[in-house]
JSON list of C-alpha atoms in Angstrom, two decimals:
[
{"chain": "I", "resi": 1, "resn": "GLY", "atom": "CA", "xyz": [86.33, -6.00, -18.58]},
{"chain": "I", "resi": 2, "resn": "GLU", "atom": "CA", "xyz": [85.57, -6.24, -14.94]},
{"chain": "I", "resi": 3, "resn": "ASN", "atom": "CA", "xyz": [88.53, -6.87, -12.66]},
{"chain": "I", "resi": 4, "resn": "VAL", "atom": "CA", "xyz": [87.78, -7.66, -9.04]},
{"chain": "I", "resi": 5, "resn": "GLU", "atom": "CA", "xyz": [89.99, -7.88, -6.39]},
{"chain": "I", "resi": 6, "resn": "GLN", "atom": "CA", "xyz": [90.08, -9.39, -3.03]},
{"chain": "I", "resi": 7, "resn": "HIS", "atom": "CA", "xyz": [91.78, -8.97, -0.15]},
{"chain": "I", "resi": 8, "resn": "PRO", "atom": "CA", "xyz": [93.55, -10.68, 2.26]},
{"chain": "I", "resi": 9, "resn": "SER", "atom": "CA", "xyz": [94.38, -14.10, 0.70]},
{"chain": "I", "resi": 10, "resn": "THR", "atom": "CA", "xyz": [94.24, -16.04, 3.98]},
{"chain": "I", "resi": 11, "resn": "LEU", "atom": "CA", "xyz": [92.51, -14.80, 7.49]},
{"chain": "I", "resi": 12, "resn": "SER", "atom": "CA", "xyz": [92.57, -16.39, 10.65]},
{"chain": "I", "resi": 13, "resn": "VAL", "atom": "CA", "xyz": [90.56, -15.31, 13.31]},
{"chain": "I", "resi": 14, "resn": "GLN", "atom": "CA", "xyz": [89.38, -16.33, 17.20]},
{"chain": "I", "resi": 15, "resn": "GLU", "atom": "CA", "xyz": [85.78, -18.04, 17.27]},
{"chain": "I", "resi": 16, "resn": "GLY", "atom": "CA", "xyz": [83.79, -15.29, 18.41]},
{"chain": "I", "resi": 17, "resn": "ASP", "atom": "CA", "xyz": [85.92, -12.87, 16.93]},
{"chain": "I", "resi": 18, "resn": "SER", "atom": "CA", "xyz": [84.51, -10.77, 13.84]},
{"chain": "I", "resi": 19, "resn": "ALA", "atom": "CA", "xyz": [86.13, -11.31, 9.85]},
{"chain": "I", "resi": 20, "resn": "VAL", "atom": "CA", "xyz": [86.42, -8.80, 7.26]},
{"chain": "I", "resi": 21, "resn": "ILE", "atom": "CA", "xyz": [87.04, -9.42, 3.74]},
{"chain": "I", "resi": 22, "resn": "LYS", "atom": "CA", "xyz": [87.09, -6.77, 1.29]},
{"chain": "I", "resi": 23, "resn": "CYS", "atom": "CA", "xyz": [86.92, -6.02, -2.75]},
{"chain": "I", "resi": 24, "resn": "THR", "atom": "CA", "xyz": [87.30, -4.24, -4.83]},
{"chain": "I", "resi": 25, "resn": "TYR", "atom": "CA", "xyz": [86.05, -3.64, -9.17]},
{"chain": "I", "resi": 26, "resn": "SER", "atom": "CA", "xyz": [86.71, -1.68, -12.06]},
{"chain": "I", "resi": 27, "resn": "ASP", "atom": "CA", "xyz": [83.87, -1.55, -13.95]},
{"chain": "I", "resi": 28, "resn": "SER", "atom": "CA", "xyz": [81.05, 0.95, -12.85]},
{"chain": "I", "resi": 29, "resn": "ALA", "atom": "CA", "xyz": [78.62, -0.82, -15.03]},
{"chain": "I", "resi": 30, "resn": "SER", "atom": "CA", "xyz": [78.56, -3.82, -12.30]},
{"chain": "I", "resi": 31, "resn": "ASN", "atom": "CA", "xyz": [75.11, -3.64, -10.37]},
{"chain": "I", "resi": 32, "resn": "TYR", "atom": "CA", "xyz": [75.23, -6.75, -8.49]},
{"chain": "I", "resi": 33, "resn": "PHE", "atom": "CA", "xyz": [77.70, -8.05, -6.32]},
{"chain": "I", "resi": 34, "resn": "PRO", "atom": "CA", "xyz": [77.41, -11.26, -4.29]},
{"chain": "I", "resi": 35, "resn": "TRP", "atom": "CA", "xyz": [79.03, -13.20, -2.03]},
{"chain": "I", "resi": 36, "resn": "TYR", "atom": "CA", "xyz": [79.87, -16.95, -1.89]},
{"chain": "I", "resi": 37, "resn": "LYS", "atom": "CA", "xyz": [81.31, -19.24, 0.54]},
{"chain": "I", "resi": 38, "resn": "GLN", "atom": "CA", "xyz": [82.95, -22.49, -1.17]},
{"chain": "I", "resi": 39, "resn": "GLU", "atom": "CA", "xyz": [83.91, -25.70, 1.21]},
{"chain": "I", "resi": 40, "resn": "LEU", "atom": "CA", "xyz": [86.59, -28.13, 0.21]},
{"chain": "I", "resi": 41, "resn": "GLY", "atom": "CA", "xyz": [85.46, -30.58, -2.95]},
{"chain": "I", "resi": 42, "resn": "LYS", "atom": "CA", "xyz": [81.97, -28.49, -3.07]},
{"chain": "I", "resi": 43, "resn": "GLY", "atom": "CA", "xyz": [80.65, -25.66, -5.35]},
{"chain": "I", "resi": 44, "resn": "PRO", "atom": "CA", "xyz": [80.20, -21.96, -4.19]},
{"chain": "I", "resi": 45, "resn": "GLN", "atom": "CA", "xyz": [77.14, -21.26, -2.20]},
{"chain": "I", "resi": 46, "resn": "LEU", "atom": "CA", "xyz": [75.65, -18.04, -2.13]},
{"chain": "I", "resi": 47, "resn": "ILE", "atom": "CA", "xyz": [75.67, -16.29, 0.96]},
{"chain": "I", "resi": 48, "resn": "ILE", "atom": "CA", "xyz": [74.33, -13.00, 0.78]},
{"chain": "I", "resi": 49, "resn": "ASP", "atom": "CA", "xyz": [74.55, -10.33, -2.12]},
{"chain": "I", "resi": 50, "resn": "ILE", "atom": "CA", "xyz": [73.82, -6.62, -3.15]},
{"chain": "I", "resi": 51, "resn": "ARG", "atom": "CA", "xyz": [72.47, -4.88, -5.40]},
{"chain": "I", "resi": 52, "resn": "SER", "atom": "CA", "xyz": [73.85, -1.33, -6.37]},
{"chain": "I", "resi": 53, "resn": "ASN", "atom": "CA", "xyz": [71.19, 0.86, -5.06]},
{"chain": "I", "resi": 54, "resn": "VAL", "atom": "CA", "xyz": [71.60, -0.45, -1.53]},
{"chain": "I", "resi": 55, "resn": "GLY", "atom": "CA", "xyz": [74.60, 0.63, 0.47]},
{"chain": "I", "resi": 56, "resn": "GLU", "atom": "CA", "xyz": [74.40, -2.14, 2.82]},
{"chain": "I", "resi": 57, "resn": "LYS", "atom": "CA", "xyz": [72.68, -5.12, 3.62]},
{"chain": "I", "resi": 58, "resn": "LYS", "atom": "CA", "xyz": [72.41, -7.52, 6.67]},
{"chain": "I", "resi": 59, "resn": "ASP", "atom": "CA", "xyz": [71.56, -11.40, 7.33]},
{"chain": "I", "resi": 60, "resn": "GLN", "atom": "CA", "xyz": [71.88, -12.85, 11.01]},
{"chain": "I", "resi": 61, "resn": "ARG", "atom": "CA", "xyz": [75.95, -12.49, 11.39]},
{"chain": "I", "resi": 62, "resn": "ILE", "atom": "CA", "xyz": [76.59, -11.46, 8.12]},
{"chain": "I", "resi": 63, "resn": "ALA", "atom": "CA", "xyz": [76.55, -8.16, 6.66]},
{"chain": "I", "resi": 64, "resn": "VAL", "atom": "CA", "xyz": [77.56, -6.82, 3.16]},
{"chain": "I", "resi": 65, "resn": "THR", "atom": "CA", "xyz": [78.18, -3.13, 2.70]},
{"chain": "I", "resi": 66, "resn": "LEU", "atom": "CA", "xyz": [79.07, -1.38, -0.64]},
{"chain": "I", "resi": 67, "resn": "ASN", "atom": "CA", "xyz": [80.59, 1.87, -1.78]},
{"chain": "I", "resi": 68, "resn": "LYS", "atom": "CA", "xyz": [79.86, 2.46, -5.22]},
{"chain": "I", "resi": 69, "resn": "THR", "atom": "CA", "xyz": [81.74, 5.54, -5.59]},
{"chain": "I", "resi": 70, "resn": "ALA", "atom": "CA", "xyz": [84.77, 4.05, -4.22]},
{"chain": "I", "resi": 71, "resn": "LYS", "atom": "CA", "xyz": [84.08, 0.87, -6.17]},
{"chain": "I", "resi": 72, "resn": "HIS", "atom": "CA", "xyz": [84.45, -1.32, -3.37]},
{"chain": "I", "resi": 73, "resn": "PHE", "atom": "CA", "xyz": [82.08, -3.84, -1.36]},
{"chain": "I", "resi": 74, "resn": "SER", "atom": "CA", "xyz": [82.79, -5.61, 2.14]},
{"chain": "I", "resi": 75, "resn": "LEU", "atom": "CA", "xyz": [81.73, -8.74, 3.71]},
{"chain": "I", "resi": 76, "resn": "HIS", "atom": "CA", "xyz": [81.21, -8.74, 7.50]},
{"chain": "I", "resi": 77, "resn": "ILE", "atom": "CA", "xyz": [80.85, -11.81, 9.41]},
{"chain": "I", "resi": 78, "resn": "THR", "atom": "CA", "xyz": [80.05, -11.36, 13.50]},
{"chain": "I", "resi": 79, "resn": "GLU", "atom": "CA", "xyz": [80.76, -14.11, 16.13]},
{"chain": "I", "resi": 80, "resn": "THR", "atom": "CA", "xyz": [82.27, -16.31, 14.11]},
{"chain": "I", "resi": 81, "resn": "GLN", "atom": "CA", "xyz": [82.22, -19.85, 14.47]},
{"chain": "I", "resi": 82, "resn": "PRO", "atom": "CA", "xyz": [84.30, -22.76, 13.38]},
{"chain": "I", "resi": 83, "resn": "GLU", "atom": "CA", "xyz": [82.27, -23.85, 10.75]},
{"chain": "I", "resi": 84, "resn": "ASP", "atom": "CA", "xyz": [82.11, -20.33, 9.16]},
{"chain": "I", "resi": 85, "resn": "SER", "atom": "CA", "xyz": [85.88, -22.20, 8.15]},
{"chain": "I", "resi": 86, "resn": "ALA", "atom": "CA", "xyz": [86.20, -22.18, 4.15]},
{"chain": "I", "resi": 87, "resn": "VAL", "atom": "CA", "xyz": [87.00, -20.12, 1.28]},
{"chain": "I", "resi": 88, "resn": "TYR", "atom": "CA", "xyz": [84.90, -17.07, 0.46]},
{"chain": "I", "resi": 89, "resn": "PHE", "atom": "CA", "xyz": [84.79, -15.59, -3.04]},
{"chain": "I", "resi": 90, "resn": "CYS", "atom": "CA", "xyz": [83.72, -11.82, -3.61]},
{"chain": "I", "resi": 91, "resn": "ALA", "atom": "CA", "xyz": [81.98, -11.22, -7.22]},
{"chain": "I", "resi": 92, "resn": "ALA", "atom": "CA", "xyz": [80.97, -8.58, -9.06]},
{"chain": "I", "resi": 93, "resn": "SER", "atom": "CA", "xyz": [78.09, -8.57, -12.18]},
{"chain": "I", "resi": 94, "resn": "PHE", "atom": "CA", "xyz": [76.68, -6.81, -14.93]},
{"chain": "I", "resi": 95, "resn": "VAL", "atom": "CA", "xyz": [73.83, -8.72, -16.85]},
{"chain": "I", "resi": 96, "resn": "GLY", "atom": "CA", "xyz": [74.32, -11.81, -15.48]},
{"chain": "I", "resi": 97, "resn": "ASP", "atom": "CA", "xyz": [78.33, -11.58, -16.69]},
{"chain": "I", "resi": 98, "resn": "MET", "atom": "CA", "xyz": [79.86, -11.90, -13.00]},
{"chain": "I", "resi": 99, "resn": "ARG", "atom": "CA", "xyz": [83.67, -11.81, -12.75]},
{"chain": "I", "resi": 100, "resn": "PHE", "atom": "CA", "xyz": [85.04, -13.26, -9.09]},
{"chain": "I", "resi": 101, "resn": "GLY", "atom": "CA", "xyz": [87.87, -12.03, -7.09]},
{"chain": "I", "resi": 102, "resn": "ALA", "atom": "CA", "xyz": [90.56, -14.35, -6.03]},
{"chain": "I", "resi": 103, "resn": "GLY", "atom": "CA", "xyz": [89.39, -15.74, -3.26]},
{"chain": "I", "resi": 104, "resn": "THR", "atom": "CA", "xyz": [89.88, -15.81, 0.79]},
{"chain": "I", "resi": 105, "resn": "ARG", "atom": "CA", "xyz": [90.66, -18.37, 2.93]},
{"chain": "I", "resi": 106, "resn": "LEU", "atom": "CA", "xyz": [89.10, -18.30, 6.30]},
{"chain": "I", "resi": 107, "resn": "THR", "atom": "CA", "xyz": [90.14, -20.54, 9.40]},
{"chain": "I", "resi": 108, "resn": "VAL", "atom": "CA", "xyz": [88.16, -19.72, 12.40]},
{"chain": "I", "resi": 109, "resn": "LYS", "atom": "CA", "xyz": [90.19, -21.05, 15.63]},
{"chain": "I", "resi": 110, "resn": "PRO", "atom": "CA", "xyz": [88.23, -22.86, 18.50]},
{"chain": "U", "resi": 1, "resn": "GLY", "atom": "CA", "xyz": [64.30, -23.97, -4.02]},
{"chain": "U", "resi": 2, "resn": "ALA", "atom": "CA", "xyz": [67.08, -22.75, -6.79]},
{"chain": "U", "resi": 3, "resn": "VAL", "atom": "CA", "xyz": [68.90, -26.22, -6.77]},
{"chain": "U", "resi": 4, "resn": "VAL", "atom": "CA", "xyz": [71.46, -27.24, -9.32]},
{"chain": "U", "resi": 5, "resn": "SER", "atom": "CA", "xyz": [72.83, -30.64, -9.59]},
{"chain": "U", "resi": 6, "resn": "GLN", "atom": "CA", "xyz": [76.07, -31.78, -11.71]},
{"chain": "U", "resi": 7, "resn": "HIS", "atom": "CA", "xyz": [76.67, -35.34, -13.20]},
{"chain": "U", "resi": 8, "resn": "PRO", "atom": "CA", "xyz": [79.22, -37.12, -12.55]},
{"chain": "U", "resi": 9, "resn": "SER", "atom": "CA", "xyz": [80.60, -35.80, -9.45]},
{"chain": "U", "resi": 10, "resn": "TRP", "atom": "CA", "xyz": [83.91, -37.14, -10.28]},
{"chain": "U", "resi": 11, "resn": "VAL", "atom": "CA", "xyz": [85.37, -38.85, -13.49]},
{"chain": "U", "resi": 12, "resn": "ILE", "atom": "CA", "xyz": [88.85, -40.68, -14.29]},
{"chain": "U", "resi": 13, "resn": "CYS", "atom": "CA", "xyz": [89.28, -40.78, -17.89]},
{"chain": "U", "resi": 14, "resn": "LYS", "atom": "CA", "xyz": [91.94, -42.03, -20.11]},
{"chain": "U", "resi": 15, "resn": "SER", "atom": "CA", "xyz": [94.32, -39.37, -22.42]},
{"chain": "U", "resi": 16, "resn": "GLY", "atom": "CA", "xyz": [92.27, -39.08, -25.76]},
{"chain": "U", "resi": 17, "resn": "THR", "atom": "CA", "xyz": [88.90, -39.82, -24.80]},
{"chain": "U", "resi": 18, "resn": "SER", "atom": "CA", "xyz": [86.01, -37.48, -24.42]},
{"chain": "U", "resi": 19, "resn": "VAL", "atom": "CA", "xyz": [84.02, -36.38, -21.07]},
{"chain": "U", "resi": 20, "resn": "LYS", "atom": "CA", "xyz": [80.59, -35.30, -20.71]},
{"chain": "U", "resi": 21, "resn": "ILE", "atom": "CA", "xyz": [79.21, -33.45, -17.86]},
{"chain": "U", "resi": 22, "resn": "GLU", "atom": "CA", "xyz": [75.36, -32.70, -16.92]},
{"chain": "U", "resi": 23, "resn": "CYS", "atom": "CA", "xyz": [74.19, -29.39, -15.33]},
{"chain": "U", "resi": 24, "resn": "ARG", "atom": "CA", "xyz": [70.91, -29.47, -14.37]},
{"chain": "U", "resi": 25, "resn": "SER", "atom": "CA", "xyz": [68.64, -26.59, -12.51]},
{"chain": "U", "resi": 26, "resn": "LEU", "atom": "CA", "xyz": [66.04, -28.82, -11.00]},
{"chain": "U", "resi": 27, "resn": "ASP", "atom": "CA", "xyz": [63.64, -26.67, -9.59]},
{"chain": "U", "resi": 28, "resn": "PHE", "atom": "CA", "xyz": [63.59, -23.43, -11.72]},
{"chain": "U", "resi": 29, "resn": "GLN", "atom": "CA", "xyz": [64.19, -23.11, -15.70]},
{"chain": "U", "resi": 30, "resn": "ALA", "atom": "CA", "xyz": [67.54, -21.50, -16.38]},
{"chain": "U", "resi": 31, "resn": "THR", "atom": "CA", "xyz": [67.77, -19.58, -20.11]},
{"chain": "U", "resi": 32, "resn": "THR", "atom": "CA", "xyz": [71.36, -19.12, -19.34]},
{"chain": "U", "resi": 33, "resn": "MET", "atom": "CA", "xyz": [74.04, -21.36, -17.58]},
{"chain": "U", "resi": 34, "resn": "PHE", "atom": "CA", "xyz": [78.07, -21.14, -16.96]},
{"chain": "U", "resi": 35, "resn": "TRP", "atom": "CA", "xyz": [80.59, -23.19, -17.18]},
{"chain": "U", "resi": 36, "resn": "TYR", "atom": "CA", "xyz": [83.75, -22.36, -14.87]},
{"chain": "U", "resi": 37, "resn": "ARG", "atom": "CA", "xyz": [86.81, -24.13, -14.47]},
{"chain": "U", "resi": 38, "resn": "GLN", "atom": "CA", "xyz": [88.70, -23.83, -11.22]},
{"chain": "U", "resi": 39, "resn": "PHE", "atom": "CA", "xyz": [92.22, -25.05, -10.52]},
{"chain": "U", "resi": 40, "resn": "PRO", "atom": "CA", "xyz": [93.11, -25.83, -6.88]},
{"chain": "U", "resi": 41, "resn": "LYS", "atom": "CA", "xyz": [93.73, -23.10, -4.42]},
{"chain": "U", "resi": 42, "resn": "GLN", "atom": "CA", "xyz": [92.29, -20.82, -7.25]},
{"chain": "U", "resi": 43, "resn": "SER", "atom": "CA", "xyz": [89.35, -19.03, -8.27]},
{"chain": "U", "resi": 44, "resn": "LEU", "atom": "CA", "xyz": [86.29, -19.77, -10.93]},
{"chain": "U", "resi": 45, "resn": "MET", "atom": "CA", "xyz": [87.37, -18.54, -14.09]},
{"chain": "U", "resi": 46, "resn": "LEU", "atom": "CA", "xyz": [84.47, -18.46, -16.82]},
{"chain": "U", "resi": 47, "resn": "MET", "atom": "CA", "xyz": [84.77, -20.77, -19.65]},
{"chain": "U", "resi": 48, "resn": "ALA", "atom": "CA", "xyz": [81.78, -20.12, -21.92]},
{"chain": "U", "resi": 49, "resn": "THR", "atom": "CA", "xyz": [78.09, -18.66, -21.31]},
{"chain": "U", "resi": 50, "resn": "SER", "atom": "CA", "xyz": [75.15, -21.53, -22.59]},
{"chain": "U", "resi": 51, "resn": "ASN", "atom": "CA", "xyz": [71.65, -19.67, -23.69]},
{"chain": "U", "resi": 52, "resn": "GLU", "atom": "CA", "xyz": [69.06, -22.03, -24.46]},
{"chain": "U", "resi": 53, "resn": "GLY", "atom": "CA", "xyz": [68.29, -22.76, -28.10]},
{"chain": "U", "resi": 54, "resn": "SER", "atom": "CA", "xyz": [71.37, -20.96, -29.56]},
{"chain": "U", "resi": 55, "resn": "LYS", "atom": "CA", "xyz": [75.32, -21.35, -29.86]},
{"chain": "U", "resi": 56, "resn": "ALA", "atom": "CA", "xyz": [77.64, -20.95, -26.55]},
{"chain": "U", "resi": 57, "resn": "THR", "atom": "CA", "xyz": [79.67, -17.65, -25.95]},
{"chain": "U", "resi": 58, "resn": "TYR", "atom": "CA", "xyz": [83.32, -18.82, -24.87]},
{"chain": "U", "resi": 59, "resn": "GLU", "atom": "CA", "xyz": [85.17, -16.56, -23.32]},
{"chain": "U", "resi": 60, "resn": "GLN", "atom": "CA", "xyz": [89.35, -15.81, -24.88]},
{"chain": "U", "resi": 61, "resn": "GLY", "atom": "CA", "xyz": [91.31, -18.56, -24.89]},
{"chain": "U", "resi": 62, "resn": "VAL", "atom": "CA", "xyz": [89.08, -21.09, -24.33]},
{"chain": "U", "resi": 63, "resn": "GLU", "atom": "CA", "xyz": [89.09, -23.47, -27.27]},
{"chain": "U", "resi": 64, "resn": "LYS", "atom": "CA", "xyz": [85.30, -24.12, -28.25]},
{"chain": "U", "resi": 65, "resn": "ASP", "atom": "CA", "xyz": [85.73, -26.94, -30.54]},
{"chain": "U", "resi": 66, "resn": "LYS", "atom": "CA", "xyz": [87.74, -28.66, -27.12]},
{"chain": "U", "resi": 67, "resn": "PHE", "atom": "CA", "xyz": [85.11, -28.05, -24.98]},
{"chain": "U", "resi": 68, "resn": "LEU", "atom": "CA", "xyz": [81.43, -28.25, -26.55]},
{"chain": "U", "resi": 69, "resn": "ILE", "atom": "CA", "xyz": [78.71, -27.07, -24.74]},
{"chain": "U", "resi": 70, "resn": "ASN", "atom": "CA", "xyz": [74.50, -28.00, -25.70]},
{"chain": "U", "resi": 71, "resn": "HIS", "atom": "CA", "xyz": [72.27, -26.24, -23.76]},
{"chain": "U", "resi": 72, "resn": "ALA", "atom": "CA", "xyz": [69.37, -28.40, -25.35]},
{"chain": "U", "resi": 73, "resn": "SER", "atom": "CA", "xyz": [66.55, -27.76, -22.84]},
{"chain": "U", "resi": 74, "resn": "LEU", "atom": "CA", "xyz": [65.67, -25.28, -20.12]},
{"chain": "U", "resi": 75, "resn": "THR", "atom": "CA", "xyz": [67.05, -27.13, -17.26]},
{"chain": "U", "resi": 76, "resn": "LEU", "atom": "CA", "xyz": [69.97, -28.91, -18.91]},
{"chain": "U", "resi": 77, "resn": "SER", "atom": "CA", "xyz": [72.97, -27.74, -19.95]},
{"chain": "U", "resi": 78, "resn": "THR", "atom": "CA", "xyz": [76.24, -30.36, -21.06]},
{"chain": "U", "resi": 79, "resn": "LEU", "atom": "CA", "xyz": [80.07, -29.53, -21.24]},
{"chain": "U", "resi": 80, "resn": "THR", "atom": "CA", "xyz": [81.82, -32.41, -23.08]},
{"chain": "U", "resi": 81, "resn": "VAL", "atom": "CA", "xyz": [85.59, -32.31, -22.94]},
{"chain": "U", "resi": 82, "resn": "THR", "atom": "CA", "xyz": [86.97, -33.53, -26.39]},
{"chain": "U", "resi": 83, "resn": "SER", "atom": "CA", "xyz": [90.17, -35.68, -26.44]},
{"chain": "U", "resi": 84, "resn": "ALA", "atom": "CA", "xyz": [91.08, -34.93, -23.32]},
{"chain": "U", "resi": 85, "resn": "HIS", "atom": "CA", "xyz": [94.81, -34.20, -21.86]},
{"chain": "U", "resi": 86, "resn": "PRO", "atom": "CA", "xyz": [96.04, -34.32, -18.38]},
{"chain": "U", "resi": 87, "resn": "GLU", "atom": "CA", "xyz": [95.96, -30.21, -18.55]},
{"chain": "U", "resi": 88, "resn": "ASP", "atom": "CA", "xyz": [92.31, -30.59, -18.80]},
{"chain": "U", "resi": 89, "resn": "SER", "atom": "CA", "xyz": [92.65, -32.26, -15.09]},
{"chain": "U", "resi": 90, "resn": "SER", "atom": "CA", "xyz": [90.57, -29.31, -13.20]},
{"chain": "U", "resi": 91, "resn": "PHE", "atom": "CA", "xyz": [86.92, -28.82, -11.09]},
{"chain": "U", "resi": 92, "resn": "TYR", "atom": "CA", "xyz": [84.25, -28.14, -13.72]},
{"chain": "U", "resi": 93, "resn": "ILE", "atom": "CA", "xyz": [81.58, -25.81, -12.14]},
{"chain": "U", "resi": 94, "resn": "CYS", "atom": "CA", "xyz": [78.13, -25.05, -13.62]},
{"chain": "U", "resi": 95, "resn": "SER", "atom": "CA", "xyz": [75.71, -22.49, -12.25]},
{"chain": "U", "resi": 96, "resn": "ALA", "atom": "CA", "xyz": [72.45, -21.45, -13.80]},
{"chain": "U", "resi": 97, "resn": "LEU", "atom": "CA", "xyz": [70.96, -17.82, -14.23]},
{"chain": "U", "resi": 98, "resn": "LEU", "atom": "CA", "xyz": [67.73, -17.45, -12.04]},
{"chain": "U", "resi": 99, "resn": "ALA", "atom": "CA", "xyz": [65.82, -15.60, -14.52]},
{"chain": "U", "resi": 100, "resn": "GLY", "atom": "CA", "xyz": [63.32, -13.11, -12.87]},
{"chain": "U", "resi": 101, "resn": "LYS", "atom": "CA", "xyz": [65.36, -12.29, -9.71]},
{"chain": "U", "resi": 102, "resn": "GLY", "atom": "CA", "xyz": [68.14, -10.03, -10.97]},
{"chain": "U", "resi": 103, "resn": "TYR", "atom": "CA", "xyz": [71.15, -12.20, -11.75]},
{"chain": "U", "resi": 104, "resn": "GLU", "atom": "CA", "xyz": [71.32, -14.27, -9.10]},
{"chain": "U", "resi": 105, "resn": "GLN", "atom": "CA", "xyz": [73.44, -17.54, -10.12]},
{"chain": "U", "resi": 106, "resn": "TYR", "atom": "CA", "xyz": [73.53, -20.67, -8.26]},
{"chain": "U", "resi": 107, "resn": "PHE", "atom": "CA", "xyz": [76.19, -23.28, -8.53]},
{"chain": "U", "resi": 108, "resn": "GLY", "atom": "CA", "xyz": [76.23, -26.89, -8.93]},
{"chain": "U", "resi": 109, "resn": "PRO", "atom": "CA", "xyz": [78.27, -29.02, -6.90]},
{"chain": "U", "resi": 110, "resn": "GLY", "atom": "CA", "xyz": [81.08, -29.27, -9.33]},
{"chain": "U", "resi": 111, "resn": "THR", "atom": "CA", "xyz": [82.72, -32.16, -11.29]},
{"chain": "U", "resi": 112, "resn": "ARG", "atom": "CA", "xyz": [86.18, -33.43, -9.93]},
{"chain": "U", "resi": 113, "resn": "LEU", "atom": "CA", "xyz": [87.84, -34.63, -13.79]},
{"chain": "U", "resi": 114, "resn": "THR", "atom": "CA", "xyz": [91.02, -36.41, -13.75]},
{"chain": "U", "resi": 115, "resn": "VAL", "atom": "CA", "xyz": [92.90, -37.25, -17.05]},
{"chain": "U", "resi": 116, "resn": "THR", "atom": "CA", "xyz": [95.63, -40.16, -16.62]}
]
């Protein structure tokens, strides 16, 4: 089955700096790669996703890159703000069967 | 759009009792819903896949007789934790598959279950 590894487990940055979170996956059949933001006591919120036929996608301060050959994808957050502080999960999916990374706790210091 | 609700948001029950958690897609139809379990500071673990009108598919290690799933309509799936024990205490989260838009899953806000 699919195995998703996520690094780092914790990340602390200064407000305004960039943050990068990386994930690798094992199943070459996976074709959908979403990123979720989860705040304490809440359900995950989809923030950006990318499909296997695309190498990069950007939405304002958030971007995701995908390298299918190497089976890794990354989340990039620029100009971080304190409200970006949360746990971020990557996931890899094939036909709706989604597996999650272990999560990254991002702290943005004002 | 693509809003998923869960009820209740939190529940406390005594050992041996059963608890039902509802998951609803509010503004779309979901032929497939998923149930996840999340322990503190850990990732989401898929428990089962629920398809409307058919039996749920459980992940390895998840007791189907303990975690009863019913997906009776295109907007409602329920998870019943039967004969709950303290080790069942966890954060239960459902998600719904948005058909026609690839494989995007939208998550509910979660239900915090505490078994005393």
